[in-house]
XYZ file of N, CA, C and O in Angstrom:
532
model
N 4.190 118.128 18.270
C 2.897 117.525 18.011
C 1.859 118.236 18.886
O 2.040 118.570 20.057
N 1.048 118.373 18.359
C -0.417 119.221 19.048
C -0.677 118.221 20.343
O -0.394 117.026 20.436
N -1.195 118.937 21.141
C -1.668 118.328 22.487
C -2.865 117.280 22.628
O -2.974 116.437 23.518
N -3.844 117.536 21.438
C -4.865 116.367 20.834
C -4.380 115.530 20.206
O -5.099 114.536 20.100
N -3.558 115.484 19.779
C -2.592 114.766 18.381
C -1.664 113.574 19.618
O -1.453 112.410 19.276
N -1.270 114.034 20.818
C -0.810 113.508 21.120
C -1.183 112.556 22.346
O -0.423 111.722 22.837
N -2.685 112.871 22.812
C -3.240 112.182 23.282
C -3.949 111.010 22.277
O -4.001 109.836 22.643
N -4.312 111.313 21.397
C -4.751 110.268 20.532
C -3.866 109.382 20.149
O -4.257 108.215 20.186
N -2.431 109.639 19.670
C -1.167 108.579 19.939
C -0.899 107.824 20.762
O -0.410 106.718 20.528
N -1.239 108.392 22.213
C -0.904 107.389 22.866
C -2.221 107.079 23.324
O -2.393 107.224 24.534
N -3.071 106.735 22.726
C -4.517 106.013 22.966
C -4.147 104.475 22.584
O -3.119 104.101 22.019
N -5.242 103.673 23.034
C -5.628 102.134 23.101
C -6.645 102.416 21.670
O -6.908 101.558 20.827
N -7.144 103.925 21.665
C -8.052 103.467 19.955
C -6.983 103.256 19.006
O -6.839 102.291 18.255
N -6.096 104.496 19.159
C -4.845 104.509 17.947
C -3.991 103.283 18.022
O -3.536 102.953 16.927
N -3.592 102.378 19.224
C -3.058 101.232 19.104
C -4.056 100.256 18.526
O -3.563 99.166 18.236
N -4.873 100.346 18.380
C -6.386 99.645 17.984
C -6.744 99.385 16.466
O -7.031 98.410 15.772
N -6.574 100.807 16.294
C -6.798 101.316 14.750
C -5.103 100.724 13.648
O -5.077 100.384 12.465
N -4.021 100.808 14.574
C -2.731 100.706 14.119
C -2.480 98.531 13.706
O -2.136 97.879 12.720
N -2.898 98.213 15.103
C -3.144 97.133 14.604
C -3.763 96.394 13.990
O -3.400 95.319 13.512
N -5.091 97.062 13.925
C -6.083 96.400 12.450
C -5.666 96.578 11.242
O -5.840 95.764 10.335
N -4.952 97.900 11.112
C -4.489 98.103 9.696
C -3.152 96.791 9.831
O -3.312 95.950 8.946
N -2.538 96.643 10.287
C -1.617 95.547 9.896
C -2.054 94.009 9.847
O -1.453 93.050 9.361
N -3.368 94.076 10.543
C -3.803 92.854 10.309
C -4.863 92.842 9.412
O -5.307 91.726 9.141
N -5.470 93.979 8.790
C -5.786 93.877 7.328
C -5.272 93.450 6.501
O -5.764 92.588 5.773
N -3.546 94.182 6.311
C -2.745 94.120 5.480
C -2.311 92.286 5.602
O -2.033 91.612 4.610
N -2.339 91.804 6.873
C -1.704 90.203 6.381
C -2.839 89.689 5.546
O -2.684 89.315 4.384
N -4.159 89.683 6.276
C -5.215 89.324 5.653
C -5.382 89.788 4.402
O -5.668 88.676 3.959
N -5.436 90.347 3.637
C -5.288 90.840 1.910
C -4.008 89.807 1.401
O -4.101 89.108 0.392
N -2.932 89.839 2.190
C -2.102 89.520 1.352
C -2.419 87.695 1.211
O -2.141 87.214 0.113
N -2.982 86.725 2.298
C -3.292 85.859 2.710
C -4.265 85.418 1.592
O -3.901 84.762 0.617
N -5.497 85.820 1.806
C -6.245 85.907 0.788
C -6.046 85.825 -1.001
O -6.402 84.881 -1.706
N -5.538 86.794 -1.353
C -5.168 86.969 -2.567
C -4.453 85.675 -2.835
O -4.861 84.873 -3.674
N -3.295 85.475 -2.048
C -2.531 83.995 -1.958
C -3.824 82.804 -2.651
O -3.877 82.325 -3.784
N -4.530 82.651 -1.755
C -5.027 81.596 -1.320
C -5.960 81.918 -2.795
O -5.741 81.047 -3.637
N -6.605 82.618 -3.097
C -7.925 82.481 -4.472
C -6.671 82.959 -5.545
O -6.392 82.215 -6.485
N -6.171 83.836 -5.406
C -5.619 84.246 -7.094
C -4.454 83.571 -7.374
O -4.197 83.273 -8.540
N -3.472 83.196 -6.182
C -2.586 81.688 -6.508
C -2.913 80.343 -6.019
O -2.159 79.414 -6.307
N -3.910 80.157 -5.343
C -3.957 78.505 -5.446
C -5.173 78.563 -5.968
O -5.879 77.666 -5.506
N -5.835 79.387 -6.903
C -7.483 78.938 -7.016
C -8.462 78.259 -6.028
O -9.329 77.443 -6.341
N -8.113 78.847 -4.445
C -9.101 78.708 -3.883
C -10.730 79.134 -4.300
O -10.814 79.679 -5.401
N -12.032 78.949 -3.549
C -13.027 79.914 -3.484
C -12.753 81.490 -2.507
O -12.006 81.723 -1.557
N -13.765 82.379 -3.283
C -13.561 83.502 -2.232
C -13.737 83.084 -0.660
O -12.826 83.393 0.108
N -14.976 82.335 -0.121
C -15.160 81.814 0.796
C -13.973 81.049 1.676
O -14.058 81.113 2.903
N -12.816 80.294 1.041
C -12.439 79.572 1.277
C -11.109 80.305 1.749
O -10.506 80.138 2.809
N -10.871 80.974 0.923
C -9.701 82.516 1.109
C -9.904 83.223 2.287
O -9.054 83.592 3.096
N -11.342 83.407 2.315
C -11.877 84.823 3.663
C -11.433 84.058 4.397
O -10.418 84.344 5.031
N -12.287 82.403 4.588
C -12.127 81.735 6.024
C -10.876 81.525 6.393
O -10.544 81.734 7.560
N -9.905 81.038 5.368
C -8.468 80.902 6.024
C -7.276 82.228 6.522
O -6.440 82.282 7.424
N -7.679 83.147 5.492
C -7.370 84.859 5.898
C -7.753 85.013 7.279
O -6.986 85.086 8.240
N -9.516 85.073 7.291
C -9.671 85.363 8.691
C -8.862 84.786 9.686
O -8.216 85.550 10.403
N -8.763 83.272 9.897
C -7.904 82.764 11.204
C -6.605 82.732 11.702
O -5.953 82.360 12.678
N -6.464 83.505 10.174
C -4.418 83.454 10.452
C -4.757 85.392 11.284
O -4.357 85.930 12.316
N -5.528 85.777 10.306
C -5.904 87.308 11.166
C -6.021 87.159 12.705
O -5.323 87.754 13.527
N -6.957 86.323 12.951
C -7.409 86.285 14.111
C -6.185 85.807 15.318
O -6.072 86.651 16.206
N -5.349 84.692 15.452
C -4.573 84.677 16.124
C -3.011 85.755 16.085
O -2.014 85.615 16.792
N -3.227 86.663 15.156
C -2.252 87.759 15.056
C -3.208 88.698 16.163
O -2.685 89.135 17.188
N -4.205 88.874 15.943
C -5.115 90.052 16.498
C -5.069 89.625 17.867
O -4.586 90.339 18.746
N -5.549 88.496 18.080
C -5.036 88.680 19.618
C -4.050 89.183 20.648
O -3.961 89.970 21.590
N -3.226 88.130 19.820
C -1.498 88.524 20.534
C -1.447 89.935 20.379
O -1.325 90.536 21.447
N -1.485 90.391 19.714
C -1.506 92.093 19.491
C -2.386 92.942 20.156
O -1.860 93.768 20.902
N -3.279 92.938 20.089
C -4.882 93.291 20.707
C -4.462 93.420 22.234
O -4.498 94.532 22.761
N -4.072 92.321 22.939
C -3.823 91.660 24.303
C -2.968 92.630 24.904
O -3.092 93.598 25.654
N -1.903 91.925 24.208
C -0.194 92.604 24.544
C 0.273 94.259 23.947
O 1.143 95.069 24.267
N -0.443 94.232 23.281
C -0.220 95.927 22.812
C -1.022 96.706 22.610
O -0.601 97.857 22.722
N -2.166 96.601 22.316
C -3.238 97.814 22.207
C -3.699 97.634 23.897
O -3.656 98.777 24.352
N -3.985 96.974 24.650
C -4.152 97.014 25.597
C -3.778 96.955 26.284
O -4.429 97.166 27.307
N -2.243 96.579 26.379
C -1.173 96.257 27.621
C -1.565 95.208 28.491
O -0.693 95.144 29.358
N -2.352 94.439 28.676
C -2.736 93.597 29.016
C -2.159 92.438 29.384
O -2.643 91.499 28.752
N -1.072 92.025 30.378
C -0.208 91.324 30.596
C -0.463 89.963 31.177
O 0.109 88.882 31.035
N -1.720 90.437 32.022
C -2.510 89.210 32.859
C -2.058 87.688 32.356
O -2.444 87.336 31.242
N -1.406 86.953 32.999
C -1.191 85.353 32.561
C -1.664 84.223 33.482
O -1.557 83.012 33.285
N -2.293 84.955 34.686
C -3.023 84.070 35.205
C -4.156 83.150 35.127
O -5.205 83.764 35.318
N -4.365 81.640 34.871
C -5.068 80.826 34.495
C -6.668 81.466 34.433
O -7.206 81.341 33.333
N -7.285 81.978 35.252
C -8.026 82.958 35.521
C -8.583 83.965 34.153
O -9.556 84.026 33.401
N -7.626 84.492 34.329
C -7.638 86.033 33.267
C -7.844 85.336 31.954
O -8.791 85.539 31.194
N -6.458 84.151 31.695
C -6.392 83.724 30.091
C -7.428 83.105 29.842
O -7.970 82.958 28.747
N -7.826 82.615 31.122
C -9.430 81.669 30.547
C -10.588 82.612 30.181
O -11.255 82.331 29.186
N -10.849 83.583 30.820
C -12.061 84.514 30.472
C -11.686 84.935 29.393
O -12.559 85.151 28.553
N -10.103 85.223 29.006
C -9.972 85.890 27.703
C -10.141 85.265 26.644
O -10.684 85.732 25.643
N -9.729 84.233 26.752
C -9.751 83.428 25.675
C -11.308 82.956 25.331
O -11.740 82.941 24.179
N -12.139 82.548 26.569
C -13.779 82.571 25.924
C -14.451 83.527 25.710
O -15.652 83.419 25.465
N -13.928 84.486 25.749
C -14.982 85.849 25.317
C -14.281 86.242 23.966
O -15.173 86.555 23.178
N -13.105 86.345 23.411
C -12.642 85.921 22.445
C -12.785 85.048 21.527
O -12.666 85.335 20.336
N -13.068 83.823 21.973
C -13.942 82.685 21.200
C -15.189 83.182 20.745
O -15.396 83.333 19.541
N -16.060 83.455 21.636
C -17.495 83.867 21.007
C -17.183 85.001 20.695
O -18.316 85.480 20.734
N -16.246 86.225 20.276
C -16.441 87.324 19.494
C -15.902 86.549 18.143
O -16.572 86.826 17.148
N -15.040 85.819 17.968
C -14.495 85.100 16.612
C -15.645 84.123 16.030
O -15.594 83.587 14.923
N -16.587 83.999 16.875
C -17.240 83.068 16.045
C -18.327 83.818 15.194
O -18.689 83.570 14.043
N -18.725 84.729 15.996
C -19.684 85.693 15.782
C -19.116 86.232 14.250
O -19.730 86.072 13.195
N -17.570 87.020 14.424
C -17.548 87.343 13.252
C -16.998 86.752 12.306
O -16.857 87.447 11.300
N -16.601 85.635 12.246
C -16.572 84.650 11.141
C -17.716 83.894 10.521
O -17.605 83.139 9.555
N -18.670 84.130 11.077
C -19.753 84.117 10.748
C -20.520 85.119 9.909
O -21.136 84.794 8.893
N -20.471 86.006 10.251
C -20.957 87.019 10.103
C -19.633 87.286 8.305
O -20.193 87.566 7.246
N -18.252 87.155 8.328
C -17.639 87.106 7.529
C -17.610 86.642 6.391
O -17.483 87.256 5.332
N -17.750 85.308 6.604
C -18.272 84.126 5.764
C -19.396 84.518 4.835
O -19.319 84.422 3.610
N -20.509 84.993 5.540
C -21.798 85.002 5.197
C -21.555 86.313 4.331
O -21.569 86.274 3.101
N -21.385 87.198 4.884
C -20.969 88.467 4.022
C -20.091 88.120 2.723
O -20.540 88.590 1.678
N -19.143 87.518 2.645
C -18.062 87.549 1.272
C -19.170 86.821 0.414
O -19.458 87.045 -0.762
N -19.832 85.716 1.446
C -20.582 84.488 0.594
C -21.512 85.283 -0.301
O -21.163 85.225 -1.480
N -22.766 86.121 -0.041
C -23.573 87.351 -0.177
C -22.916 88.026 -1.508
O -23.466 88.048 -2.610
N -21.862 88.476 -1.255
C -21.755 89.854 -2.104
C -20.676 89.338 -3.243
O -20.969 89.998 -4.240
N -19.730 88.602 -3.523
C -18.982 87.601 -4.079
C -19.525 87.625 -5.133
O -18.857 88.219 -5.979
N -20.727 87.129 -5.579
C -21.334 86.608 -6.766
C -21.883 87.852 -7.579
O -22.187 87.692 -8.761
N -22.045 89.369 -6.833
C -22.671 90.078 -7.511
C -21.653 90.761 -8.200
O -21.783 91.255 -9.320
N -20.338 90.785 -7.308
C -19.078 91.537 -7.955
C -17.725 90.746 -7.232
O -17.139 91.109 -6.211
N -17.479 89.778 -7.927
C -16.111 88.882 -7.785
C -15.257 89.949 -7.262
O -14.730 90.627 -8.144
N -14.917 90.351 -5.768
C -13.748 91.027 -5.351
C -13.697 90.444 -3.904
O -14.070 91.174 -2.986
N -13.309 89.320 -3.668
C -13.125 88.970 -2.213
C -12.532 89.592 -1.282
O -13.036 89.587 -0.159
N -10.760 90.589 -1.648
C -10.634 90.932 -0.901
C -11.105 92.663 -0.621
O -10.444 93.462 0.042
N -11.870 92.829 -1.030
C -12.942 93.669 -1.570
C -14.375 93.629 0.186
O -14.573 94.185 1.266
N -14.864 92.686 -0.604
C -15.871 92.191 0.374
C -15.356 91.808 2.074
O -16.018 91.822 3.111
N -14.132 91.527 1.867
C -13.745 90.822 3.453
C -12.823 92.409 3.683
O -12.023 92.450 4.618
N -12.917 93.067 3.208
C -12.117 94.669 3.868
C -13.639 95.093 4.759
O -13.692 95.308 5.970
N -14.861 95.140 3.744
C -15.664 95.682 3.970
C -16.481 95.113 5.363
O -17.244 95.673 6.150
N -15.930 93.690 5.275
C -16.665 92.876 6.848
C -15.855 93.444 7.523
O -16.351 93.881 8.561
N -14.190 93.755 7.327
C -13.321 93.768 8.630
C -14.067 95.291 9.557
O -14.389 95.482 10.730
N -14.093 96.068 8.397
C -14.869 97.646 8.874
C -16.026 97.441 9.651
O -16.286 98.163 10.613
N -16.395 96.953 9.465
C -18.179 96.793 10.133
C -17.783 96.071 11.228
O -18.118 96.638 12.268
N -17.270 95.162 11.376
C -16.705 94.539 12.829
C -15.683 95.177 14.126
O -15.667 95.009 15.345
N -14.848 96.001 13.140
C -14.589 96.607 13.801
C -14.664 97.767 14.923
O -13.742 98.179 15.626
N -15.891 98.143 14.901
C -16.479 99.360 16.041
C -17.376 98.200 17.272
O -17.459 98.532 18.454
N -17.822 97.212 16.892
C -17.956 96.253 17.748
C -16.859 95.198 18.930
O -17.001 94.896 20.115
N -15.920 94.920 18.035
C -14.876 94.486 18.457
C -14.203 95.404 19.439
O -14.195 94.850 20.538
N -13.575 96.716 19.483
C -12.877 97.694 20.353
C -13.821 97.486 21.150
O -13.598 97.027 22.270
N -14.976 97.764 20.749
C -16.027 97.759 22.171
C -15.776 96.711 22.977
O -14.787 96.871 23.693
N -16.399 95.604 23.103
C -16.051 94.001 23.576
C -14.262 94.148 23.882
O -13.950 93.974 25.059
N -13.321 94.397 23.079
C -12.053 94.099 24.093
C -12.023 95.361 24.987
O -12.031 95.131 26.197
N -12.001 96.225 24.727
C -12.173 97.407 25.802
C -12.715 97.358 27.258
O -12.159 97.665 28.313
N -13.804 96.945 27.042
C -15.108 96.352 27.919
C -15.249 95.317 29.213
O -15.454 95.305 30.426
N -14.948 94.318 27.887
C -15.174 93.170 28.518
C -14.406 92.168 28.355
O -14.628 91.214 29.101
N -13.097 92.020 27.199
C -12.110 91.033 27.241
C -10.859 91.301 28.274
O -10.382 90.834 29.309
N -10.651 92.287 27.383
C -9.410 93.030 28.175
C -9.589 93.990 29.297
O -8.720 94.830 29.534
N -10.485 93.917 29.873
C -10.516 95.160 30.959
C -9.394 95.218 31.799
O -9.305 96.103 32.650
């Protein structure tokens, strides 16, 4: 493997990038569940997709893209509220987006790929930063 190739492997972006794609992938499959077999709304799909996403992304995020082992009352508390307000932010921001674009072209999991992208260069930032330091 090339010497760039292999610094980027063992990067926190590439563990970053590795775990969003798998937590895309639950989220699609979640989704689809939820509107094309139970006749949920798109809305109703994103929001429950998103939160099963979201407590995968942590544990993962935490413990493996960042190595981040910290279990002291301390650490889990800052993590967990700066985590809170990045989840609210983008479930918000999620919501509002599928809600938006939904009606012009029925593809929810369509629209909630396209929120996960846009959140995502924000998010690395904030755990990088300031969750997980």
């Amino acid at each position: 493997m090339k010497p760039r190739l292999q610094i980027f492997v063992r990067s926190s972006l590439f563990r970053y990038l590795l775990t969003g794609g798998l937590g895309l992938l639950l989220e699609l499959i979640v989704i689809a569940i939820c509107v094309r077999g139970w006749g949920l709304s798109a809305i109703v799909g994103a929001g429950i997709s998103f939160w099963i996403g979201i407590a995968f992304s942590f544990a993962m995020q935490k413990v493996f893209t960042f190595r981040n082992l910290g279990r002291s009352t301390g650490a889990l508390t800052r993590q967990g509220l700066g985590y809170a307000v990045l989840v609210a932010v983008n479930f918000a921001f999620t919501v509002t987006f599928v809600g938006i674009m939904d009606p012009i072209w029925h593809a929810p999991e369509l629209w909630r790929t396209f929120a996960l992208v846009i959140t995502t260069a924000w998010n690395y930032l904030a755990y990088k930063f300031i969750i997980f330091r």
